PDB file of C-alpha atoms and ligand atoms in Angstrom:
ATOM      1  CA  UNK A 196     175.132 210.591  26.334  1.00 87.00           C
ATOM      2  CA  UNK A 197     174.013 211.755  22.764  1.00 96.00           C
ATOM      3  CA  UNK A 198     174.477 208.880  20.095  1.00 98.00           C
ATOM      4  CA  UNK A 199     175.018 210.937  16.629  1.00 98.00           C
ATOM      5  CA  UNK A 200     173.493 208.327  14.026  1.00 98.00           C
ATOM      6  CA  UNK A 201     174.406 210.598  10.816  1.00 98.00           C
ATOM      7  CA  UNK A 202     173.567 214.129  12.249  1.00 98.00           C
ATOM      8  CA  UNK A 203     170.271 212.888  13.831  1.00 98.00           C
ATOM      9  CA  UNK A 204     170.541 212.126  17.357  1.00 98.00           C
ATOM     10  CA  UNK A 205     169.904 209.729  19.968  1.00 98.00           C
ATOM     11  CA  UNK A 206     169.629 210.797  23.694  1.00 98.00           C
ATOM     12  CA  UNK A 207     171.416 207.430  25.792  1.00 97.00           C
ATOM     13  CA  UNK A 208     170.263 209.001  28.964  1.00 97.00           C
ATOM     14  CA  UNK A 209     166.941 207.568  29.438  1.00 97.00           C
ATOM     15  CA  UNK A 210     164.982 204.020  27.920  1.00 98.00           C
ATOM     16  CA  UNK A 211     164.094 204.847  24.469  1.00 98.00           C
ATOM     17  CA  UNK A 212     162.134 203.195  21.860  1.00 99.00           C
ATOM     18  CA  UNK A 213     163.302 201.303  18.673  1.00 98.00           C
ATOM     19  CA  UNK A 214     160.161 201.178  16.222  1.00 98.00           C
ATOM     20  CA  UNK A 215     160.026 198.067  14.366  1.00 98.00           C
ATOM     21  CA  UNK A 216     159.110 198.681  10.704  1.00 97.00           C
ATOM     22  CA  UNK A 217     158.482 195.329   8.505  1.00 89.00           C
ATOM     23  CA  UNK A 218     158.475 195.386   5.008  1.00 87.00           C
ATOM     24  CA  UNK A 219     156.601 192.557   2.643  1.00 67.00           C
ATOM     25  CA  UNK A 220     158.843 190.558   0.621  1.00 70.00           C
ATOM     26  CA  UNK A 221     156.412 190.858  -2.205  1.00 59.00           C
ATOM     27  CA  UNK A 222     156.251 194.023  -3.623  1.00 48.00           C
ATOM     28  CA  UNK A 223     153.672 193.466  -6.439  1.00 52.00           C
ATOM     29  CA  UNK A 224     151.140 191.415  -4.501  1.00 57.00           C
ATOM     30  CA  UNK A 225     149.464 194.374  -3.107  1.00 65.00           C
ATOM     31  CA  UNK A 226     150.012 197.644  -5.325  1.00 73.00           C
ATOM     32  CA  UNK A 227     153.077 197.678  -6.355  1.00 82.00           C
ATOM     33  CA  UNK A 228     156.455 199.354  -5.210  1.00 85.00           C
ATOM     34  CA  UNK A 229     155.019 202.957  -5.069  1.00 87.00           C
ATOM     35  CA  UNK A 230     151.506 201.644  -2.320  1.00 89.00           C
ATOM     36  CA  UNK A 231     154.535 199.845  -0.664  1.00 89.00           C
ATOM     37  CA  UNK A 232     157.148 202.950   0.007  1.00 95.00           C
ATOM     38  CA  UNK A 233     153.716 205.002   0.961  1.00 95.00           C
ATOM     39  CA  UNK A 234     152.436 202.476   3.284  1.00 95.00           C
ATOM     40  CA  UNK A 235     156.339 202.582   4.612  1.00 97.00           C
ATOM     41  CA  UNK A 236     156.339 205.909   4.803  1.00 97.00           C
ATOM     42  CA  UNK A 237     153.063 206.154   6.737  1.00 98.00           C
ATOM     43  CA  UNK A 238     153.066 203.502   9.321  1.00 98.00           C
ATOM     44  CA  UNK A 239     157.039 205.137  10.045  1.00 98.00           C
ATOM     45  CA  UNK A 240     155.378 208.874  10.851  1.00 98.00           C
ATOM     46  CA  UNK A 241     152.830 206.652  13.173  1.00 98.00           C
ATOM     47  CA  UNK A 242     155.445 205.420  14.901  1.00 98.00           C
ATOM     48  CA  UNK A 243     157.501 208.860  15.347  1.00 98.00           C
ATOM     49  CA  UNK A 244     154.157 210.355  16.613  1.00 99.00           C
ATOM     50  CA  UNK A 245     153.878 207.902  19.447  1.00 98.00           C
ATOM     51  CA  UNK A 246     157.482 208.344  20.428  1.00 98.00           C
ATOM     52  CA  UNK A 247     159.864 205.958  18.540  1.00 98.00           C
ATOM     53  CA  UNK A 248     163.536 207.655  18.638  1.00 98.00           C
ATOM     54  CA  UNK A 249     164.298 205.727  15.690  1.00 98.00           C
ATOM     55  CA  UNK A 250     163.134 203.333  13.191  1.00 98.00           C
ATOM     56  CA  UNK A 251     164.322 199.620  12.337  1.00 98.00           C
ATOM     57  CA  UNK A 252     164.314 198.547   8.813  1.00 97.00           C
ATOM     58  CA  UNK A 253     164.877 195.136   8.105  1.00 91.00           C
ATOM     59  CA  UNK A 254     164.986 193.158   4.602  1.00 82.00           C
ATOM     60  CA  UNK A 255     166.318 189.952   5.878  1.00 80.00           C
ATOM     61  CA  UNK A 256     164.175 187.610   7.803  1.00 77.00           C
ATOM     62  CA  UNK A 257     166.198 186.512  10.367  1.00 75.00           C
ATOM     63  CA  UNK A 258     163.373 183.946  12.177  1.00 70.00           C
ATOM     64  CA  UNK A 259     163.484 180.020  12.814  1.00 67.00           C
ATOM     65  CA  UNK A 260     163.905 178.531   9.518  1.00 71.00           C
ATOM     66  CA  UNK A 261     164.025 181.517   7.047  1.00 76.00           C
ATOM     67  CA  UNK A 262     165.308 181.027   3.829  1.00 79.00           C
ATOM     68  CA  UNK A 263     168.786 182.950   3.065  1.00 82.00           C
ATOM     69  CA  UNK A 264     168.373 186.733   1.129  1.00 87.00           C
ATOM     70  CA  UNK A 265     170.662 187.654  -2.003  1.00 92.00           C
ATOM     71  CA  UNK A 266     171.919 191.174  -1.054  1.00 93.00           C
ATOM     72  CA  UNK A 267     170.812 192.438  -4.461  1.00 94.00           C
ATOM     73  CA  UNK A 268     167.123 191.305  -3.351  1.00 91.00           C
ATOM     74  CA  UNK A 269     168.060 193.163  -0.001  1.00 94.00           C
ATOM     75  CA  UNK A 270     168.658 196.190  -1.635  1.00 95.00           C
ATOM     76  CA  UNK A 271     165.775 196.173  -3.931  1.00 94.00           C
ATOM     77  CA  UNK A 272     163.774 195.735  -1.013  1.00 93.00           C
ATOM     78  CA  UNK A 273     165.120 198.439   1.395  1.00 96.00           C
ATOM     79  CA  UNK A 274     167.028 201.055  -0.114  1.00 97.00           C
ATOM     80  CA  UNK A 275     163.656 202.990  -1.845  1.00 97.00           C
ATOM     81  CA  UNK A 276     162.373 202.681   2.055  1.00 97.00           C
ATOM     82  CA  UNK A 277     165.726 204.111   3.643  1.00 98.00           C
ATOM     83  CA  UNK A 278     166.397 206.779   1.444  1.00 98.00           C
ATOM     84  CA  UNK A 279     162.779 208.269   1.536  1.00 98.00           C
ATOM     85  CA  UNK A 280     162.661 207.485   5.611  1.00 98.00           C
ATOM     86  CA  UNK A 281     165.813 209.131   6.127  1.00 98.00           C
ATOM     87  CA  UNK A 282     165.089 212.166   3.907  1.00 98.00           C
ATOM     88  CA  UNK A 283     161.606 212.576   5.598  1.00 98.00           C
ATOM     89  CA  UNK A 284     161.413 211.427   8.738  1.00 98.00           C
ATOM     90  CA  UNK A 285     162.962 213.622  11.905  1.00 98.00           C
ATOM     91  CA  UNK A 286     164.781 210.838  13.596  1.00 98.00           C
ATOM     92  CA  UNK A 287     167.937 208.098  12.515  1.00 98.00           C
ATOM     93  CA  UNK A 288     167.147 205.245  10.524  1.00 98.00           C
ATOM     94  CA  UNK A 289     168.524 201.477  11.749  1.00 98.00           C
ATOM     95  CA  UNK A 290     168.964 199.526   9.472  1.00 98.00           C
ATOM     96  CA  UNK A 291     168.804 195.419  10.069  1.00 97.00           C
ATOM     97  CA  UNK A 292     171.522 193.811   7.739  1.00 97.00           C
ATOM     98  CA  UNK A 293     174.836 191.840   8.063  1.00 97.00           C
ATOM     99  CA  UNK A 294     175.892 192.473   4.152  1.00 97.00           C
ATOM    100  CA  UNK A 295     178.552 194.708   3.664  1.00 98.00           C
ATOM    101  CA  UNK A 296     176.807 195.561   0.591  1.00 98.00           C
ATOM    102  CA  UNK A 297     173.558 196.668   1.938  1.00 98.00           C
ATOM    103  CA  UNK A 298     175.143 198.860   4.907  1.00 98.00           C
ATOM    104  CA  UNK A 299     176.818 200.554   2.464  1.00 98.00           C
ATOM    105  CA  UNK A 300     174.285 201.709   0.147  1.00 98.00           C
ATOM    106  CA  UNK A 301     171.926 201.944   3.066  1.00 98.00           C
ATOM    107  CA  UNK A 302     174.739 204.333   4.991  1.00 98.00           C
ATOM    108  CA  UNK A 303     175.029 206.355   1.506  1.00 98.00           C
ATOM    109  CA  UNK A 304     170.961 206.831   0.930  1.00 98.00           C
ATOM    110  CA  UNK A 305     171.098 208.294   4.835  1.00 98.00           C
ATOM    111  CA  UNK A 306     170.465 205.415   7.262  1.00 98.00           C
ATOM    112  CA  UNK A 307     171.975 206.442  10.494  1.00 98.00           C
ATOM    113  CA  UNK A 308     172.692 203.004  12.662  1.00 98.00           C
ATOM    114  CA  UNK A 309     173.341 199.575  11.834  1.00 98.00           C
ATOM    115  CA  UNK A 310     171.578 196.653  13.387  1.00 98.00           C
ATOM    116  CA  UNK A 311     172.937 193.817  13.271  1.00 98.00           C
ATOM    117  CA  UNK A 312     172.555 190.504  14.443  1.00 97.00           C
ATOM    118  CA  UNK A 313     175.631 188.684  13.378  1.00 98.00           C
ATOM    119  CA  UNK A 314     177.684 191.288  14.817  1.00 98.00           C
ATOM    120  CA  UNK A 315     179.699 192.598  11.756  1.00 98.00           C
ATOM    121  CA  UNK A 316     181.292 189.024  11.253  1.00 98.00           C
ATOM    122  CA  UNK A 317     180.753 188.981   7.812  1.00 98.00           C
ATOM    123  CA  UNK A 318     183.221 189.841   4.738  1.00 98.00           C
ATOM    124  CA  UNK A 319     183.574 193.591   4.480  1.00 98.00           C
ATOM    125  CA  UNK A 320     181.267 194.559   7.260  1.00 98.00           C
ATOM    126  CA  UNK A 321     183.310 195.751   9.738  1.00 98.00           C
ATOM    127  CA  UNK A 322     185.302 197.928   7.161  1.00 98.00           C
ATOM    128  CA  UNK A 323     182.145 199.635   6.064  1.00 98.00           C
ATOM    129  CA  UNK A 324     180.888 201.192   9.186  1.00 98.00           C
ATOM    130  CA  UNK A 325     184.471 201.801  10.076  1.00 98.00           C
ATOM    131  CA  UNK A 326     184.542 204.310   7.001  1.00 98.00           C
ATOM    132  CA  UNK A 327     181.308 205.508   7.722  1.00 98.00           C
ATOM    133  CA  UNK A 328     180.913 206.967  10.824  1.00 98.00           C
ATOM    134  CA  UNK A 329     178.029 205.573  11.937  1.00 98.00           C
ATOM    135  CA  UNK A 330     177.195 203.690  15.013  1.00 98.00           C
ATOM    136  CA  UNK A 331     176.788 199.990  14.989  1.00 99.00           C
ATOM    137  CA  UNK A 332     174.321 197.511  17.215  1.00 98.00           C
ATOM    138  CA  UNK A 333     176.463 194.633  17.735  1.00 99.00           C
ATOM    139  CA  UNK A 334     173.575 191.297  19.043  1.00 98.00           C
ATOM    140  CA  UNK A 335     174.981 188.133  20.000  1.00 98.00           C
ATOM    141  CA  UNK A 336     173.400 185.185  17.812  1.00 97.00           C
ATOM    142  CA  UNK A 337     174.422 181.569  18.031  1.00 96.00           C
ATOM    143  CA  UNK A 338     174.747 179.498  14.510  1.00 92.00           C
ATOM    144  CA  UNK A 339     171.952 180.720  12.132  1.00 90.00           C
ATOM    145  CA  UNK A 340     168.208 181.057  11.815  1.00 89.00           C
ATOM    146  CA  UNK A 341     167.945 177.548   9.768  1.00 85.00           C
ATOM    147  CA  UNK A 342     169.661 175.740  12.697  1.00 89.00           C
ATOM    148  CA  UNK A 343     169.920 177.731  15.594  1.00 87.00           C
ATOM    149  CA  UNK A 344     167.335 176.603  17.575  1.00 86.00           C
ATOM    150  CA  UNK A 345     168.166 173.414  17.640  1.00 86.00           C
ATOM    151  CA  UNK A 346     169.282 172.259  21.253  1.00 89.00           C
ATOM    152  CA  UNK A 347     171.332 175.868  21.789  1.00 93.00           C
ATOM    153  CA  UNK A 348     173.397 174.355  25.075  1.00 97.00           C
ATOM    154  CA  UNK A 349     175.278 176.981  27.400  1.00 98.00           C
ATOM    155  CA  UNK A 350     177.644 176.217  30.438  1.00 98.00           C
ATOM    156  CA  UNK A 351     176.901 179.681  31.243  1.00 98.00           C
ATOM    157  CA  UNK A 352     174.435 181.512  29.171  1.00 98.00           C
ATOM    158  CA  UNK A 353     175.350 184.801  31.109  1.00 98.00           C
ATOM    159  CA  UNK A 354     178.905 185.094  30.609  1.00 98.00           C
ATOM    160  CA  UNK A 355     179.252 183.689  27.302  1.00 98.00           C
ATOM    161  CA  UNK A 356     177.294 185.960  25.528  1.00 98.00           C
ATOM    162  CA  UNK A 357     178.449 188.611  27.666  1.00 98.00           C
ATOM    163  CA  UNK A 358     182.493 187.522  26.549  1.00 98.00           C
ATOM    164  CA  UNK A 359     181.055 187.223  23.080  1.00 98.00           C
ATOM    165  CA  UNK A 360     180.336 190.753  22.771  1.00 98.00           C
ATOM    166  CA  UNK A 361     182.798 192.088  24.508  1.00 98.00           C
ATOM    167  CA  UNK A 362     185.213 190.334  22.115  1.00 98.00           C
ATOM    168  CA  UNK A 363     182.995 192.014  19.177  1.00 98.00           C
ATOM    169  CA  UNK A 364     183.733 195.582  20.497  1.00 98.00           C
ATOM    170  CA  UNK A 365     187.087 195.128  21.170  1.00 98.00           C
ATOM    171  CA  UNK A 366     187.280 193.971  17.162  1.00 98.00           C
ATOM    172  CA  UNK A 367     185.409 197.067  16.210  1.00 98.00           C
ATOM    173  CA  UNK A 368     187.635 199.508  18.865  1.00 98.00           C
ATOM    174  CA  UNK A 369     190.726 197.864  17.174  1.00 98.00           C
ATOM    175  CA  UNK A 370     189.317 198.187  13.895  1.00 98.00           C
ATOM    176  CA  UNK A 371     188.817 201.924  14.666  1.00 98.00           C
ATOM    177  CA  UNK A 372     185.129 202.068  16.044  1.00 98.00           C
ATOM    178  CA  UNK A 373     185.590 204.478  18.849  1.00 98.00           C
ATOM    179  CA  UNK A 374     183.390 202.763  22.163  1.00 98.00           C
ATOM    180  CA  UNK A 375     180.997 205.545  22.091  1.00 98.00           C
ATOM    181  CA  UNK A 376     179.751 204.479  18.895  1.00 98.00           C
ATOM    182  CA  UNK A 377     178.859 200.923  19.631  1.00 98.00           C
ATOM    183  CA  UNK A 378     175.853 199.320  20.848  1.00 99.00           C
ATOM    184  CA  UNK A 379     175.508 195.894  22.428  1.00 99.00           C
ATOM    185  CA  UNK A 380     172.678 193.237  22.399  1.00 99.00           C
ATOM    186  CA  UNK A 381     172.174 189.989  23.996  1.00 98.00           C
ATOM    187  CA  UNK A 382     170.099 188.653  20.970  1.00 98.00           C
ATOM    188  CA  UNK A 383     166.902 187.260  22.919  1.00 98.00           C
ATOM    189  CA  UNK A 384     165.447 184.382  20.657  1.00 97.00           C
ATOM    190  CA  UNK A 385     168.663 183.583  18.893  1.00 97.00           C
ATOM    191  CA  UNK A 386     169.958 180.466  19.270  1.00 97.00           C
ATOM    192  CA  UNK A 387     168.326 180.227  22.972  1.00 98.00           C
ATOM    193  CA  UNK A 388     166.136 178.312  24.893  1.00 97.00           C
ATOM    194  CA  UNK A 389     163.455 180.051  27.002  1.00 98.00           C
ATOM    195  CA  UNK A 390     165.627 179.445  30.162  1.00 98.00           C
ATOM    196  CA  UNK A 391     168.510 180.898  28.591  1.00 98.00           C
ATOM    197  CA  UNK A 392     166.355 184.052  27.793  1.00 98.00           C
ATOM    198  CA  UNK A 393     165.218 183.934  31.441  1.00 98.00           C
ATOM    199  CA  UNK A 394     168.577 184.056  32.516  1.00 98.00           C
ATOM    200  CA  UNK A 395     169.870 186.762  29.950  1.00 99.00           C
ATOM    201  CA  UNK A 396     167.037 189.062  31.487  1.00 99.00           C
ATOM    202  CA  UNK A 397     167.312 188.174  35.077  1.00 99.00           C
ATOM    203  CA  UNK A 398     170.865 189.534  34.944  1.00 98.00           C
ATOM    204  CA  UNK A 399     170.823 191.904  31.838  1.00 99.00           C
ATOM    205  CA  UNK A 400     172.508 194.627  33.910  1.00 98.00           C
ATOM    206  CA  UNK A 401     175.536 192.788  33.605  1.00 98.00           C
ATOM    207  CA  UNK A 402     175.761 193.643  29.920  1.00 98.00           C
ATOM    208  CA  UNK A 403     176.051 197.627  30.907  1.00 96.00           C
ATOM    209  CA  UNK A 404     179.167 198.697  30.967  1.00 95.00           C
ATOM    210  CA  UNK A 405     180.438 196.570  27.523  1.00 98.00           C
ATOM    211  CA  UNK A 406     179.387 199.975  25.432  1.00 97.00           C
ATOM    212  CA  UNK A 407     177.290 202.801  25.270  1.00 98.00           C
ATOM    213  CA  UNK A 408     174.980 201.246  25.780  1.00 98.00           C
ATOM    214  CA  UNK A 409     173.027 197.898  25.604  1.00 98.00           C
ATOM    215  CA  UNK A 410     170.021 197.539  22.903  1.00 99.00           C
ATOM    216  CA  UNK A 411     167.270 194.675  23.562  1.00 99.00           C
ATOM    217  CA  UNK A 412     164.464 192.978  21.368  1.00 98.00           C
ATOM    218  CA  UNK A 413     161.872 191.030  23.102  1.00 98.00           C
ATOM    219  CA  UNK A 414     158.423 192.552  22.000  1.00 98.00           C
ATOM    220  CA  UNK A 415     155.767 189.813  20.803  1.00 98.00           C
ATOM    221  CA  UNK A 416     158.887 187.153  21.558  1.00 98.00           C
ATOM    222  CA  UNK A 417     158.277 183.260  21.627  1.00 97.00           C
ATOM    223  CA  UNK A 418     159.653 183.675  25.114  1.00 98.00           C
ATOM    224  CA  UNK A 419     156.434 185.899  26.277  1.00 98.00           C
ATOM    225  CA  UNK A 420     154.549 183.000  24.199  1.00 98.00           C
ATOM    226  CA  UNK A 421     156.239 180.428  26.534  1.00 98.00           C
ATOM    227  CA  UNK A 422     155.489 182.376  29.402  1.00 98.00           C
ATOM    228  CA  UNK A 423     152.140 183.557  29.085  1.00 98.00           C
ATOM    229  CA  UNK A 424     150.720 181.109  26.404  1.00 98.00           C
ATOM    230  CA  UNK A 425     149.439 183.815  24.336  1.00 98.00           C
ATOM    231  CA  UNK A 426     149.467 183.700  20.610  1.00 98.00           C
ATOM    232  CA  UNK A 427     151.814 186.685  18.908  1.00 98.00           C
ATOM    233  CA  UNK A 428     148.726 188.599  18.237  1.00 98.00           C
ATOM    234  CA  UNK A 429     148.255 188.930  22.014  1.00 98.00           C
ATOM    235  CA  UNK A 430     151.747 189.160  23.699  1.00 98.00           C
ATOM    236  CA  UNK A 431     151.784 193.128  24.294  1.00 98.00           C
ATOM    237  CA  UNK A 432     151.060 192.979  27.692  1.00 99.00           C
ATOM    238  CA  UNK A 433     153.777 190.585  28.410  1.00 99.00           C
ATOM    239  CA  UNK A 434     156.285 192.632  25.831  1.00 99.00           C
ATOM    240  CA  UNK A 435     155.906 195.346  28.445  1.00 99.00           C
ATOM    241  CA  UNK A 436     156.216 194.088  31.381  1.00 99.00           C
ATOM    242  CA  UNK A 437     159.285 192.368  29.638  1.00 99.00           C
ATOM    243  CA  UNK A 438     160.697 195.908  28.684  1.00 99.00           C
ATOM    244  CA  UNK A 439     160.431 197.306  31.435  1.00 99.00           C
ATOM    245  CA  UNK A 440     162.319 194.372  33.286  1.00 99.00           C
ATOM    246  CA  UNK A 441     165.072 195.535  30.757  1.00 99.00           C
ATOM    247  CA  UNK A 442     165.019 199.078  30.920  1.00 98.00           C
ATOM    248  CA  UNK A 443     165.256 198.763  35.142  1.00 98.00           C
ATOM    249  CA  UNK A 444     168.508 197.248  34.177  1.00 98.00           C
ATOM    250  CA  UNK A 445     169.469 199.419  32.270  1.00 98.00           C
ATOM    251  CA  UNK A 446     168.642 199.128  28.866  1.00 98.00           C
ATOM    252  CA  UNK A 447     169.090 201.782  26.569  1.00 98.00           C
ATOM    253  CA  UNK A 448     167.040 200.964  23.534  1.00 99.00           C
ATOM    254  CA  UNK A 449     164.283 199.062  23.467  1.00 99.00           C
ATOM    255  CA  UNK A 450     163.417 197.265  19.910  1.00 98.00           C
ATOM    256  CA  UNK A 451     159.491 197.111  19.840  1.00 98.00           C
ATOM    257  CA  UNK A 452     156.192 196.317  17.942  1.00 98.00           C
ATOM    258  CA  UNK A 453     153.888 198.371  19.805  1.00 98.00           C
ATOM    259  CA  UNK A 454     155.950 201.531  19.979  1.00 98.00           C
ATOM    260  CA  UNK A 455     153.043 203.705  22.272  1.00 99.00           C
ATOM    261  CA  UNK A 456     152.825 201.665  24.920  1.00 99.00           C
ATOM    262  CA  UNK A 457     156.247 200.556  25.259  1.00 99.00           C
ATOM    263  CA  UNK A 458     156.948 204.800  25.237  1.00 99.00           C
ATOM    264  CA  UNK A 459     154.536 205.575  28.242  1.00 99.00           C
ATOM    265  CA  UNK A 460     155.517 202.003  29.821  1.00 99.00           C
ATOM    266  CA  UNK A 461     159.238 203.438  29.408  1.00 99.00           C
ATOM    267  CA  UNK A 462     158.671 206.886  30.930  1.00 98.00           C
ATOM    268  CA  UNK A 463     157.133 205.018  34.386  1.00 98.00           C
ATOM    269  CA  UNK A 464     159.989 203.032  34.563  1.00 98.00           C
ATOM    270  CA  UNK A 465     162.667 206.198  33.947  1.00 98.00           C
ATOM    271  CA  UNK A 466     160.633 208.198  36.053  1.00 98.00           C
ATOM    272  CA  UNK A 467     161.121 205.617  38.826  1.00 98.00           C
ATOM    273  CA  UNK A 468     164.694 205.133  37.995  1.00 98.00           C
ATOM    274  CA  UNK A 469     165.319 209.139  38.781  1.00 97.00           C
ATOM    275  CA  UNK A 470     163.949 209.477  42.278  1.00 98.00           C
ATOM    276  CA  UNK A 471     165.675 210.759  44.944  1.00 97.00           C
TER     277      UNK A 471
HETATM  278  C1  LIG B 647     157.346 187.745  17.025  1.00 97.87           C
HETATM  279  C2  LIG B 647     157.856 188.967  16.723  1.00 97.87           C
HETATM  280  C3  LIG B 647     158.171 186.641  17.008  1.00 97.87           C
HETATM  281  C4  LIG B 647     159.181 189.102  16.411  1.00 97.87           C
HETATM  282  C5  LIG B 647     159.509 186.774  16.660  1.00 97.87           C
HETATM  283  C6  LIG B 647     160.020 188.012  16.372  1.00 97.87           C
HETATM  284  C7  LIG B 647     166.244 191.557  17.231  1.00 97.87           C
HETATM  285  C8  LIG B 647     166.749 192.308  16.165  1.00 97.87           C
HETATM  286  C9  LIG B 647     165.240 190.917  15.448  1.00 97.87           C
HETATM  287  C10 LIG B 647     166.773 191.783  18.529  1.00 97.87           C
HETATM  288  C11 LIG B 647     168.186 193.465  17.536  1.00 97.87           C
HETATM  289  C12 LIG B 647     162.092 189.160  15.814  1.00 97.87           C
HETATM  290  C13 LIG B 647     166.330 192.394  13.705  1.00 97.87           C
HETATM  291  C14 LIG B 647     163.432 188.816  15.297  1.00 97.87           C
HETATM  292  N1  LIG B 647     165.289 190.709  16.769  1.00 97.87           N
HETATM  293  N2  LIG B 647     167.706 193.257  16.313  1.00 97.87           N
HETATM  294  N3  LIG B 647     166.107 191.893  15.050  1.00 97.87           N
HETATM  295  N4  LIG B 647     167.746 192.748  18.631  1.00 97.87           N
HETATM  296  N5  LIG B 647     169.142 194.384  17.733  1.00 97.87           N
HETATM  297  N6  LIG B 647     161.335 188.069  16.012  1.00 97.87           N
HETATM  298  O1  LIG B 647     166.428 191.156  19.522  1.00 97.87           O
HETATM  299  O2  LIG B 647     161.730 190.291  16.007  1.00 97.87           O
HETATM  300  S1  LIG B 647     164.204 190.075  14.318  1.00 97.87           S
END
């Protein structure tokens, strides 16, 4: 159950963590492109000394509202980050696009996974990662971030999402994507109400045997806001307990903020998971 993301590996047998690495639109507010690729660079080793198994780059902001991203501004933003990551860091680099484009170039400077969230429904997508090799993180997302919060409605939130992706990997299988190379997520927060959430996490388990395995993203989540009425600054606690609900059920890769504590919450729940 090893994932090989470029020659660096993932091990599928046991909850692992998915570090979360942001990176400012605006390179030249605060030092320039150089304090930017350095600040990168550093917060990524933090997050590989507390235990991530592999690091998320994003240049798209994919939350309620956000403005679309030219993939030329995509690529200014996170090749300089993926090729340096890649080259120095010991584990595969994810990287968070949906333009052909970018997962090319990103695939070419060394990134060893692509994330993302509309499923490799755009133009070229698919193509690219089949010609690459690498393994792909297919998340279900209904509409888009300007509009998809408004009034998501779901006969079934369960199986819809769940027939959703499995139509996505049987497009990348017939495409040429072996199964073993293909990730599935249910896309918490996207296009969902918080009882559709509730019900994609009660019954989560459900999503396990789509792939190899099943990927989920709930740390710091308006969900845990809804839940707990805590601002973002002070949803970890509830991010845990909300990744470990996940990882019971099987959950393979957990995407997450606060990559320590989701590592040691992680290794109670595994440990757990292996008893006799
Ligand atoms: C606070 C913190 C409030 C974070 C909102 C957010 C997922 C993902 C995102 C996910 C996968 C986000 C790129 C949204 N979420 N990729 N990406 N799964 N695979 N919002 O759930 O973190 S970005």
């Amino acid at each position: 159950m090893r994932l090989d993301c470029a020659g660096k590996f993932i091990d599928l047998s046991q909850p692992v963590v998915m570090g979360v690495l942001n990176i400012t639109p605006d390179s030249f507010s605060d030092g320039g492109h150089y304090r930017q690729l350095t600040d990168a660079l550093r917060r990524a080793e933090a997050m590989v000394a507390e235990g991530a198994a592999i690091i998320d780059i994003g240049g798209e902001s994919t939350r309620p509202g956000a403005l679309p991203v030219s993939a030329q501004e995509e690529l200014d933003r996170v090749l300089p980050v993926v090729a340096r990551l890649a080259r120095e860091l010991p584990v595969p680099i994810s990287v968070d696009t949906s333009k052909s484009e970018v997962m090319r170039e990103a695939i070419s400077a060394g990134a060893g996974l692509i994330n993302d969230v509309r499923a490799l429904r755009l133009p070229g997508a698919l193509e690219v990662v089949v010609a690459s090799g690498v393994p792909v993180c297919l998340m279900h997302m209904r509409g888009e971030p300007g509009i998809m919060q408004r009034e998501p409605y779901y006969a079934d939130v369960v199986a819809e999402v769940r027939a959703f992706l499995a139509e996505r990997v049987h497009a990348c299988e017939a495409a040429g994507i072996p199964g073993d190379r293909i990730l599935v997520d249910p896309g918490f927060g996207f296009g969902k109400t918080l009882a559709h959430n509730l019900s994609l996490l009660r019954y989560l388990d459900r999503f396990a045997g789509l792939a190899a395995g099943v990927v989920v993203g709930l740390s710091r989540k308006s969900m845990i806001g809804s839940l707990s009425n805590a601002p973002v600054g002070e949803r970890l606690s509830g991010s845990l307990a909300a990744a470990v609900i996940a990882a019971w059920q099987g959950a393979r890769i957990i995407r997450a903020h606060d990559v320590r504590e989701t590592v040691q919450a992680l290794r109670v729940c595994a440990g757990v998971l292996e008893a006799d």
